[in-house]
Short mmCIF file of C-alpha atoms and ligand atoms in Angstrom, two decimals:
data_model
loop_
_atom_site.label_atom_id
_atom_site.label_comp_id
_atom_site.label_asym_id
_atom_site.label_seq_id
_atom_site.Cartn_x
_atom_site.Cartn_y
_atom_site.Cartn_z
CA MET C 1 105.94 96.03 137.45
CA SER C 2 106.31 96.86 133.76
CA SER C 3 104.55 99.93 132.56
CA TYR C 4 103.10 100.80 129.15
CA ASP C 5 101.26 103.59 127.37
CA VAL C 6 98.88 101.00 125.93
CA ILE C 7 98.11 97.37 126.67
CA VAL C 8 95.92 95.71 124.05
CA ILE C 9 94.02 92.63 125.20
CA GLY C 10 93.68 90.16 122.32
CA SER C 11 95.81 89.75 119.19
CA GLY C 12 93.13 89.19 116.55
CA PRO C 13 92.89 91.57 113.59
CA GLY C 14 91.49 94.30 115.87
CA GLY C 15 94.10 93.87 118.60
CA TYR C 16 97.27 93.30 116.59
CA VAL C 17 96.54 96.11 114.15
CA CYS C 18 95.79 98.42 117.08
CA ALA C 19 99.07 97.44 118.76
CA ILE C 20 101.09 98.07 115.58
CA ARG C 21 99.45 101.45 114.99
CA CYS C 22 100.05 102.43 118.65
CA ALA C 23 103.73 101.53 118.30
CA GLN C 24 103.99 103.43 115.01
CA LEU C 25 102.60 106.49 116.79
CA GLY C 26 105.34 106.29 119.42
CA LEU C 27 103.37 104.66 122.24
CA LYS C 28 105.02 101.97 124.38
CA THR C 29 102.78 99.02 123.66
CA ALA C 30 102.14 95.46 124.79
CA CYS C 31 99.59 92.95 123.59
CA VAL C 32 98.21 90.15 125.78
CA GLU C 33 97.34 86.88 124.06
CA GLY C 34 96.49 83.58 125.73
CA ARG C 35 96.55 81.39 122.62
CA GLU C 36 99.79 79.66 121.63
CA THR C 37 99.98 81.83 118.51
CA LEU C 38 99.05 85.41 117.62
CA GLY C 39 96.26 86.35 115.24
CA GLY C 40 93.08 85.45 117.13
CA THR C 41 90.11 83.67 115.62
CA CYS C 42 90.72 85.06 112.14
CA LEU C 43 94.21 83.69 111.61
CA ASN C 44 93.98 80.55 113.75
CA VAL C 45 90.47 79.17 113.32
CA GLY C 46 88.57 81.56 111.05
CA CYS C 47 89.18 83.62 107.93
CA ILE C 48 92.60 82.28 106.97
CA PRO C 49 92.18 78.49 107.43
CA SER C 50 88.71 78.56 105.86
CA LYS C 51 90.12 80.40 102.85
CA ALA C 52 92.84 77.78 102.47
CA LEU C 53 90.21 75.01 102.38
CA LEU C 54 88.00 77.07 100.06
CA HIS C 55 90.93 77.57 97.72
CA ALA C 56 91.98 73.93 97.68
CA SER C 57 88.45 72.62 97.21
CA HIS C 58 87.80 75.19 94.48
CA GLN C 59 90.86 73.96 92.60
CA LEU C 60 89.40 70.44 92.76
CA HIS C 61 86.07 71.72 91.50
CA GLU C 62 87.81 73.51 88.62
CA ALA C 63 89.66 70.34 87.70
CA GLU C 64 86.49 68.27 87.77
CA GLU C 65 84.21 70.75 86.01
CA ASN C 66 86.30 72.87 83.68
CA PHE C 67 89.71 71.37 82.88
CA ALA C 68 88.46 69.07 80.13
CA LYS C 69 86.54 71.98 78.56
CA MET C 70 89.85 73.85 78.22
CA GLY C 71 91.60 70.89 76.66
CA LEU C 72 93.25 69.78 79.89
CA LYS C 73 92.63 66.05 79.76
CA GLY C 74 93.28 63.37 82.34
CA LYS C 75 91.91 62.25 85.67
CA ALA C 76 90.91 64.95 88.15
CA PRO C 77 93.08 64.86 91.29
CA SER C 78 91.92 62.80 94.26
CA VAL C 79 91.73 64.29 97.75
CA ASP C 80 94.41 63.54 100.34
CA TRP C 81 92.54 65.02 103.31
CA LYS C 82 95.50 64.85 105.70
CA ALA C 83 97.69 66.70 103.21
CA MET C 84 94.99 69.30 102.63
CA LEU C 85 94.76 69.91 106.38
CA ALA C 86 98.55 70.17 106.55
CA TYR C 87 98.47 72.82 103.78
CA LYS C 88 95.83 74.69 105.81
CA ASP C 89 97.96 74.44 108.99
CA GLU C 90 101.05 75.66 107.16
CA THR C 91 99.05 78.64 105.86
CA ILE C 92 97.98 79.45 109.44
CA ALA C 93 101.57 79.14 110.72
CA GLN C 94 102.95 81.47 108.04
CA ASN C 95 100.38 84.10 108.94
CA THR C 96 100.63 83.85 112.73
CA LYS C 97 104.44 83.93 112.58
CA GLY C 98 104.11 86.99 110.37
CA ILE C 99 102.35 88.83 113.19
CA GLU C 100 105.07 87.75 115.62
CA PHE C 101 107.64 89.23 113.24
CA LEU C 102 105.65 92.48 112.98
CA PHE C 103 105.46 92.70 116.80
CA LYS C 104 109.24 92.33 117.07
CA LYS C 105 109.81 94.84 114.28
CA ASN C 106 107.58 97.38 116.03
CA LYS C 107 108.98 96.58 119.52
CA ILE C 108 105.62 95.42 120.86
CA ASP C 109 105.82 93.09 123.87
CA TRP C 110 103.72 89.96 123.62
CA ILE C 111 102.50 89.18 127.15
CA LYS C 112 101.56 85.50 127.03
CA GLY C 113 98.50 84.42 129.00
CA TRP C 114 94.92 85.46 129.70
CA ALA C 115 94.32 88.98 130.99
CA THR C 116 92.12 90.32 133.73
CA ILE C 117 91.71 93.99 134.55
CA PRO C 118 91.82 94.25 138.37
CA GLU C 119 91.36 98.05 138.20
CA ALA C 120 91.63 100.83 135.64
CA GLY C 121 95.29 101.27 134.68
CA ARG C 122 96.30 97.68 135.57
CA VAL C 123 96.32 94.41 133.61
CA LYS C 124 97.01 91.13 135.39
CA VAL C 125 98.34 88.14 133.47
CA GLY C 126 99.11 85.08 135.60
CA ASP C 127 100.89 86.43 138.69
CA ASP C 128 102.21 89.55 136.96
CA VAL C 129 100.52 92.91 137.12
CA HIS C 130 101.33 95.44 134.40
CA GLU C 131 100.63 99.14 134.43
CA ALA C 132 98.91 100.74 131.43
CA LYS C 133 97.83 104.33 130.86
CA ASN C 134 95.38 102.97 128.32
CA ILE C 135 93.82 99.53 127.91
CA VAL C 136 92.19 98.42 124.66
CA ILE C 137 89.91 95.38 124.94
CA ALA C 138 89.95 93.47 121.65
CA SER C 139 88.86 90.12 123.05
CA GLY C 140 86.74 89.11 120.06
CA SER C 141 83.90 86.64 119.87
CA GLU C 142 83.11 82.95 120.17
CA ALA C 143 80.68 80.64 118.40
CA SER C 144 77.27 80.52 120.01
CA SER C 145 74.99 77.50 119.86
CA ILE C 146 71.23 77.13 120.15
CA PRO C 147 69.14 75.37 122.81
CA GLY C 148 69.09 71.58 122.43
CA VAL C 149 72.40 71.45 120.59
CA GLU C 150 75.52 70.42 122.44
CA ILE C 151 78.84 71.00 120.71
CA ASP C 152 81.47 68.23 121.00
CA GLU C 153 83.73 69.56 118.17
CA LYS C 154 83.86 66.03 116.71
CA VAL C 155 80.38 65.16 115.39
CA VAL C 156 78.58 68.37 116.33
CA VAL C 157 81.04 71.11 115.49
CA THR C 158 81.40 74.87 115.28
CA SER C 159 83.54 76.40 112.53
CA THR C 160 86.60 75.53 114.67
CA GLY C 161 85.91 71.78 114.59
CA ALA C 162 84.84 71.95 110.96
CA LEU C 163 88.37 73.05 110.04
CA GLU C 164 89.92 69.84 111.35
CA LEU C 165 87.47 66.99 110.89
CA GLY C 166 88.96 63.51 111.13
CA LYS C 167 87.56 62.67 107.71
CA ILE C 168 85.36 64.15 105.03
CA PRO C 169 81.79 63.36 106.11
CA LYS C 170 79.39 61.55 103.78
CA LYS C 171 76.49 63.62 105.07
CA MET C 172 76.78 67.03 106.65
CA VAL C 173 73.95 69.10 108.07
CA VAL C 174 74.68 72.79 108.46
CA ILE C 175 72.50 74.73 110.90
CA GLY C 176 72.29 78.35 109.74
CA ALA C 177 72.62 79.73 106.21
CA GLY C 178 74.87 82.61 107.24
CA VAL C 179 78.39 83.24 105.99
CA ILE C 180 80.07 80.49 108.00
CA GLY C 181 77.50 77.85 107.06
CA LEU C 182 77.71 78.61 103.35
CA GLU C 183 81.51 78.94 103.15
CA LEU C 184 82.24 75.72 105.03
CA GLY C 185 79.19 73.99 103.54
CA SER C 186 80.67 74.81 100.11
CA VAL C 187 84.04 73.34 101.06
CA TYR C 188 82.55 69.97 102.03
CA ASN C 189 80.10 69.96 99.14
CA ARG C 190 83.04 70.31 96.75
CA LEU C 191 84.93 67.58 98.58
CA GLY C 192 82.04 65.17 98.04
CA SER C 193 79.85 65.47 101.16
CA GLU C 194 76.09 65.62 100.79
CA VAL C 195 75.40 68.98 102.44
CA THR C 196 71.97 70.11 103.69
CA VAL C 197 71.62 73.61 105.11
CA VAL C 198 68.76 74.19 107.55
CA GLU C 199 67.86 77.86 108.02
CA TYR C 200 65.29 79.49 110.27
CA LEU C 201 64.52 82.37 107.91
CA ASP C 202 62.89 82.05 104.48
CA THR C 203 66.02 83.29 102.70
CA ILE C 204 69.71 82.57 103.02
CA THR C 205 72.27 85.13 104.27
CA PRO C 206 70.12 87.48 106.34
CA GLY C 207 70.74 91.14 105.56
CA MET C 208 72.04 90.49 102.04
CA ASP C 209 70.43 92.39 99.14
CA GLY C 210 67.38 90.30 98.19
CA ASP C 211 68.12 89.96 94.48
CA THR C 212 71.65 88.87 95.21
CA ALA C 213 70.63 86.37 97.90
CA LYS C 214 68.18 84.74 95.47
CA ALA C 215 70.81 84.41 92.74
CA PHE C 216 73.30 83.14 95.32
CA GLN C 217 70.97 80.40 96.56
CA ARG C 218 70.20 79.33 92.98
CA LEU C 219 73.92 78.99 92.16
CA LEU C 220 74.69 77.09 95.38
CA LYS C 221 71.78 74.73 94.66
CA LYS C 222 73.16 74.14 91.17
CA GLN C 223 76.44 73.11 92.81
CA GLY C 224 74.60 70.51 94.91
CA LEU C 225 73.90 72.18 98.26
CA LYS C 226 70.44 71.40 99.58
CA PHE C 227 68.40 73.94 101.51
CA VAL C 228 65.59 73.60 104.04
CA LEU C 229 64.38 77.16 104.66
CA GLY C 230 61.87 78.43 107.20
CA ALA C 231 62.90 75.64 109.54
CA ALA C 232 63.81 75.98 113.20
CA VAL C 233 66.22 73.35 114.46
CA GLN C 234 64.78 71.86 117.63
CA GLY C 235 67.71 69.76 118.72
CA VAL C 236 70.54 67.42 117.77
CA GLU C 237 71.01 63.92 119.11
CA ALA C 238 74.54 62.69 118.66
CA THR C 239 76.46 59.47 119.19
CA LYS C 240 80.25 59.20 118.80
CA THR C 241 79.99 58.96 115.02
CA LYS C 242 76.55 60.10 113.89
CA ALA C 243 73.83 62.63 114.62
CA LYS C 244 70.14 63.28 114.04
CA VAL C 245 68.97 66.82 113.51
CA THR C 246 65.32 67.57 114.25
CA TYR C 247 63.76 70.65 112.74
CA LYS C 248 60.28 72.14 112.65
CA LEU C 249 58.90 73.85 109.53
CA LYS C 250 57.48 77.24 110.43
CA LYS C 251 54.73 77.09 107.78
CA ASP C 252 52.89 74.06 109.21
CA ASP C 253 54.72 73.12 112.42
CA SER C 254 55.59 69.71 110.94
CA GLU C 255 58.77 68.07 112.23
CA ALA C 256 61.38 66.16 110.30
CA VAL C 257 64.72 64.53 111.04
CA LEU C 258 67.97 64.61 109.05
CA ASP C 259 70.77 62.09 109.52
CA ALA C 260 74.34 63.34 109.48
CA ASP C 261 77.92 62.26 110.06
CA THR C 262 78.79 65.85 110.94
CA VAL C 263 76.60 68.72 112.08
CA LEU C 264 78.03 72.21 111.66
CA VAL C 265 76.41 74.71 114.01
CA ALA C 266 76.72 78.12 112.33
CA THR C 267 74.04 80.11 114.11
CA GLY C 268 76.09 83.16 114.93
CA ARG C 269 78.79 84.34 117.30
CA ARG C 270 78.70 86.28 120.56
CA ALA C 271 81.08 88.74 122.17
CA PHE C 272 83.79 87.04 124.25
CA THR C 273 84.77 88.92 127.42
CA ASP C 274 85.07 86.06 129.93
CA GLY C 275 87.48 86.59 132.81
CA LEU C 276 88.23 90.25 132.10
CA GLY C 277 86.35 91.37 135.23
CA LEU C 278 84.25 93.96 133.42
CA ASP C 279 81.42 94.16 135.98
CA ALA C 280 83.67 95.30 138.82
CA LEU C 281 85.19 97.98 136.55
CA GLY C 282 81.89 99.58 135.64
CA VAL C 283 82.31 98.67 131.95
CA LYS C 284 78.74 98.37 130.68
CA THR C 285 77.63 95.47 128.52
CA THR C 286 74.30 94.86 126.81
CA ASP C 287 72.13 91.87 127.73
CA ARG C 288 73.91 90.01 124.88
CA GLY C 289 77.31 90.68 126.46
CA VAL C 290 78.41 93.33 123.95
CA ILE C 291 80.61 96.07 125.46
CA GLU C 292 79.06 99.51 125.20
CA THR C 293 81.37 102.29 124.00
CA ASP C 294 81.02 105.87 122.86
CA ARG C 295 82.03 106.93 119.33
CA ASN C 296 85.68 107.14 120.48
CA TYR C 297 85.56 103.49 121.63
CA ALA C 298 85.74 104.59 125.28
CA THR C 299 83.92 102.40 127.79
CA GLY C 300 82.55 103.86 131.01
CA ALA C 301 85.84 103.14 132.83
CA LYS C 302 88.73 105.61 132.68
CA GLY C 303 91.37 104.72 130.10
CA ILE C 304 89.60 101.53 128.99
CA PHE C 305 88.58 101.24 125.34
CA ALA C 306 87.02 98.40 123.37
CA ILE C 307 86.97 97.50 119.65
CA GLY C 308 86.09 94.70 117.24
CA ASP C 309 83.73 91.75 117.71
CA CYS C 310 83.19 92.48 121.43
CA ILE C 311 81.52 95.83 120.65
CA THR C 312 78.55 96.61 118.45
CA GLY C 313 78.53 96.29 114.63
CA PRO C 314 79.26 93.57 112.09
CA MET C 315 81.67 90.85 113.27
CA LEU C 316 84.20 91.37 110.51
CA ALA C 317 87.99 91.27 110.76
CA HIS C 318 88.41 94.40 108.64
CA LYS C 319 85.89 96.37 110.72
CA ALA C 320 87.93 95.41 113.81
CA GLU C 321 91.18 96.42 112.08
CA ASP C 322 89.81 99.83 111.19
CA GLU C 323 88.60 100.35 114.74
CA GLY C 324 92.02 99.23 115.98
CA MET C 325 93.74 101.92 113.92
CA ALA C 326 91.17 104.55 114.86
CA VAL C 327 91.41 103.93 118.62
CA ALA C 328 95.22 103.99 118.45
CA GLU C 329 95.03 107.37 116.76
CA ILE C 330 92.50 108.64 119.32
CA ILE C 331 94.77 107.52 122.19
CA ALA C 332 97.68 109.29 120.50
CA GLY C 333 95.65 112.50 120.37
CA GLN C 334 94.71 112.29 116.71
CA ALA C 335 91.23 112.18 115.16
CA GLY C 336 90.72 108.44 114.55
CA HIS C 337 87.62 107.68 112.55
CA VAL C 338 85.82 104.77 110.88
CA ASN C 339 83.29 105.31 108.08
CA TYR C 340 80.69 102.68 108.96
CA GLY C 341 78.77 103.49 105.77
CA VAL C 342 81.57 101.99 103.65
CA ILE C 343 82.45 98.64 105.20
CA PRO C 344 82.47 95.90 102.58
CA SER C 345 81.32 92.37 103.32
CA VAL C 346 82.38 89.31 101.35
CA VAL C 347 81.28 85.68 101.23
CA TYR C 348 84.20 83.64 99.89
CA THR C 349 82.21 80.96 98.12
CA TRP C 350 82.28 80.36 94.37
CA PRO C 351 81.14 82.66 93.04
CA GLU C 352 82.08 85.19 95.67
CA VAL C 353 79.45 87.59 96.92
CA ALA C 354 80.41 91.10 98.00
CA ALA C 355 78.48 94.12 99.14
CA VAL C 356 78.96 97.65 100.37
CA GLY C 357 76.50 100.33 101.45
CA GLU C 358 72.74 100.08 101.21
CA THR C 359 70.65 97.17 99.99
CA GLU C 360 67.66 97.76 97.74
CA GLU C 361 65.36 96.65 100.56
CA ALA C 362 66.83 99.21 102.97
CA LEU C 363 66.46 102.01 100.41
CA LYS C 364 62.83 101.05 99.77
CA GLU C 365 62.09 100.93 103.47
CA ALA C 366 63.66 104.36 103.96
CA GLY C 367 61.59 105.72 101.06
CA ARG C 368 64.73 106.86 99.19
CA ALA C 369 64.52 107.61 95.47
CA TYR C 370 67.18 105.47 93.81
CA LYS C 371 68.12 103.93 90.49
CA THR C 372 69.67 100.58 89.73
CA GLY C 373 72.41 99.72 87.25
CA LYS C 374 72.83 95.98 86.78
CA PHE C 375 75.23 94.12 84.53
CA SER C 376 75.54 90.37 84.10
CA PHE C 377 78.96 88.70 83.91
CA MET C 378 77.52 86.97 80.81
CA GLY C 379 78.44 90.20 78.99
CA ASN C 380 82.02 90.15 80.27
CA GLY C 381 84.51 88.54 77.89
CA ARG C 382 87.05 87.60 80.53
CA ALA C 383 84.41 85.92 82.72
CA LYS C 384 83.13 83.90 79.77
CA ALA C 385 86.65 82.74 78.86
CA ASN C 386 87.21 81.61 82.45
CA PHE C 387 83.88 79.75 82.88
CA ALA C 388 82.99 82.37 85.48
CA ALA C 389 80.05 84.16 83.88
CA ASP C 390 77.47 83.38 86.59
CA GLY C 391 76.38 86.46 88.52
CA PHE C 392 76.13 90.20 88.17
CA VAL C 393 77.16 93.61 89.44
CA LYS C 394 74.42 95.84 90.77
CA ILE C 395 75.00 99.46 91.65
CA LEU C 396 72.43 101.53 93.52
CA ALA C 397 72.65 105.29 93.08
CA ASP C 398 70.64 108.28 94.22
CA LYS C 399 67.98 109.04 91.59
CA GLU C 400 68.58 112.79 91.67
CA THR C 401 72.28 113.22 92.39
CA ASP C 402 73.63 109.92 90.95
CA ARG C 403 75.71 109.48 94.13
CA ILE C 404 76.53 105.79 94.72
CA LEU C 405 74.56 104.41 97.67
CA GLY C 406 75.53 100.76 97.51
CA ALA C 407 76.85 97.93 95.37
CA HIS C 408 76.23 94.18 95.29
CA ILE C 409 78.40 91.84 93.31
CA ILE C 410 77.98 88.12 92.84
CA GLY C 411 80.59 86.72 90.53
CA PRO C 412 84.29 86.02 90.02
CA ALA C 413 86.62 88.00 92.31
CA ALA C 414 83.65 89.91 93.73
CA GLY C 415 85.59 90.34 96.98
CA ASP C 416 88.27 92.29 95.13
CA LEU C 417 86.02 94.12 92.68
CA ILE C 418 83.91 95.64 95.46
CA HIS C 419 86.80 97.85 96.54
CA GLU C 420 86.69 100.17 93.58
CA VAL C 421 83.12 100.96 94.62
CA CYS C 422 84.27 101.39 98.25
CA VAL C 423 86.89 103.92 97.20
CA ALA C 424 84.37 105.70 94.97
CA MET C 425 81.88 105.87 97.87
CA GLU C 426 84.57 107.08 100.26
CA PHE C 427 85.13 109.99 97.87
CA GLY C 428 81.38 110.60 97.52
CA ALA C 429 81.47 109.63 93.84
CA ALA C 430 78.55 109.45 91.44
CA ALA C 431 77.92 106.35 89.31
CA GLU C 432 78.99 108.47 86.34
CA ASP C 433 82.44 108.91 87.91
CA LEU C 434 82.91 105.13 87.80
CA ALA C 435 81.39 104.95 84.33
CA ARG C 436 83.81 107.55 82.96
CA THR C 437 86.87 105.86 84.45
CA CYS C 438 88.77 103.82 81.86
CA HIS C 439 88.85 100.13 82.87
CA ALA C 440 91.40 97.76 81.36
CA HIS C 441 90.13 95.16 78.90
CA PRO C 442 89.67 92.27 79.36
CA THR C 443 89.10 92.32 83.13
CA TYR C 444 86.26 91.38 85.45
CA SER C 445 86.28 95.00 86.63
CA GLU C 446 84.71 96.08 83.34
CA ALA C 447 81.48 94.59 84.73
CA VAL C 448 81.58 97.18 87.52
CA ARG C 449 81.97 99.95 84.99
CA GLU C 450 79.14 98.53 82.89
CA ALA C 451 76.84 98.48 85.95
CA ALA C 452 77.78 102.14 86.53
CA LEU C 453 77.02 102.88 82.86
CA ALA C 454 73.67 101.13 83.35
CA CYS C 455 72.84 103.77 86.01
CA GLY C 456 73.05 106.33 83.19
CA ASP C 457 72.52 105.96 79.44
CA GLY C 458 73.05 102.21 79.44
CA ALA C 459 75.68 99.48 79.52
CA ILE C 460 77.48 98.75 76.25
CA HIS C 461 77.55 94.95 76.33
CA ALA C 462 74.04 94.31 77.68
P1 NAD T 1 75.16 84.54 110.94
O1 NAD T 1 74.53 85.37 111.98
O2 NAD T 1 75.72 85.17 109.73
O3 NAD T 1 74.10 83.43 110.44
C1 NAD T 1 73.45 82.55 111.35
C2 NAD T 1 72.22 81.98 110.69
O4 NAD T 1 71.69 80.96 111.53
C3 NAD T 1 71.11 83.00 110.50
O5 NAD T 1 70.72 82.99 109.14
C4 NAD T 1 70.01 82.53 111.44
O6 NAD T 1 68.71 82.81 110.96
C5 NAD T 1 70.27 81.02 111.49
N1 NAD T 1 69.72 80.33 112.69
C6 NAD T 1 69.80 80.73 113.98
N2 NAD T 1 69.15 79.84 114.78
C7 NAD T 1 68.67 78.85 113.98
C8 NAD T 1 67.92 77.65 114.22
N3 NAD T 1 67.52 77.28 115.45
N4 NAD T 1 67.59 76.86 113.18
C9 NAD T 1 67.99 77.22 111.92
N5 NAD T 1 68.69 78.35 111.64
C10 NAD T 1 69.03 79.14 112.65
O7 NAD T 1 76.26 83.67 111.72
P2 NAD T 1 77.54 82.83 111.24
O8 NAD T 1 77.44 82.41 109.83
O9 NAD T 1 77.67 81.80 112.32
O10 NAD T 1 78.71 83.87 111.34
C11 NAD T 1 79.04 84.47 112.60
C12 NAD T 1 79.69 85.81 112.39
O11 NAD T 1 80.97 85.66 111.81
C13 NAD T 1 78.88 86.72 111.50
O12 NAD T 1 78.85 88.00 112.06
C14 NAD T 1 79.66 86.72 110.22
O13 NAD T 1 79.53 87.95 109.51
C15 NAD T 1 81.08 86.50 110.67
N6 NAD T 1 81.86 85.83 109.61
C16 NAD T 1 82.14 86.53 108.49
C17 NAD T 1 82.82 85.91 107.46
C18 NAD T 1 83.12 86.69 106.21
O14 NAD T 1 83.00 87.90 106.24
N7 NAD T 1 83.49 86.05 105.10
C19 NAD T 1 83.18 84.58 107.54
C20 NAD T 1 82.85 83.90 108.69
C21 NAD T 1 82.20 84.54 109.72
#
């Protein structure tokens, strides 16, 4: 029987980062992974492959929409779908092999197979039982469907099937206007599919700052995505090549049917803990299958911790990574900690949408006194030069103290720009601190500074 200080179950961003941090802190560490490759959902069938397809399809969109305007004449490239998928697969392989390299470098054993926990202190994989002083469950999440919709991953697909369709569909119906639906819907819209997004709520991207969600929907509509909001999907009838999606409008209970070649079901994900044997261990889960932990990620069972998508909180790779580092530090006797008030979220469409901290709606509901500094990318020289002037930066700050409470960016490189606000918030900065920081010209980041200036005496270029 091999014996370890820590066995991490799952090698997604939560698990592999946890394993590396454990090893760096001198703990003998193994990571159990049943997939053929390391990296979990994010690297294999999530963040990384979807970003490859978003990048490739965005390049096509640029060529079609903007090249001629910049004096780049000639036919826009045509799409070789097989080659695009091969580029996506190569991107996945580079990343998953990278984790394998990091495991070797940090002397982490990869135990191949699916784990069960027969008792505290033991992990069973196949016929082998391994001893572990500490076990970290980082088993992630899986796509969840809705009643009346059966997934076949060919015509009716989750995000996994949508990353390897046999061909680009003529008509795609996306169920759910969350992050997955809009990112992958954007990909196929740019590649020529007619994409209709059916969403139960009256707005897209639940939880997003209202102003930003409205602007986002307007820009996506301009690009050709169609939206049916306030509509509950009742069911999908599929043949081998086609499907019919029935939905009911909440406002008058009327029903309608949409034809599709592909239906993408993007109605959320649920914690994945199958086969671990949690019940027998006394590890508590909620009625939605989420593992309950205390603030140190400890479950009810001795020496068993849990992090990432299988515990509470946003299902984000970077949230899982931070929890992975924190729990490793806690196991090593340090004070691991995650600041849940400063976790950015990003939608990788064009333009990107990024947020951190409070939304305006949440501040209003809490009765907080706040001020808003907003700056449009129309006033940003770099954005105008790059045909990327749609969108804005909005900073919310405390009315009295000027402390930054949140930021919402829709525009070019929003997913990168948000981090200067994250760092500022981590240091408890005021909007004036951002406003007084010199920003290089011409950069998109000047728009962040201008929004901070707008919280005070006013933006310069507005
Ligand atoms: P989501 O929860 O973000 O959105 C699901 C949407 O489906 C909701 O708007 C919901 O109202 C709608 N819906 C549910 N039932 C419906 C019905 N019967 N008819 C019509 N609409 C219905 O879920 P997702 O987009 O599937 O993403 C899953 C998770 O993965 C999320 O936690 C997300 O944050 C995460 N994720 C994040 C990123 C990123 O950060 N860029 C990318 C992909 C996934």
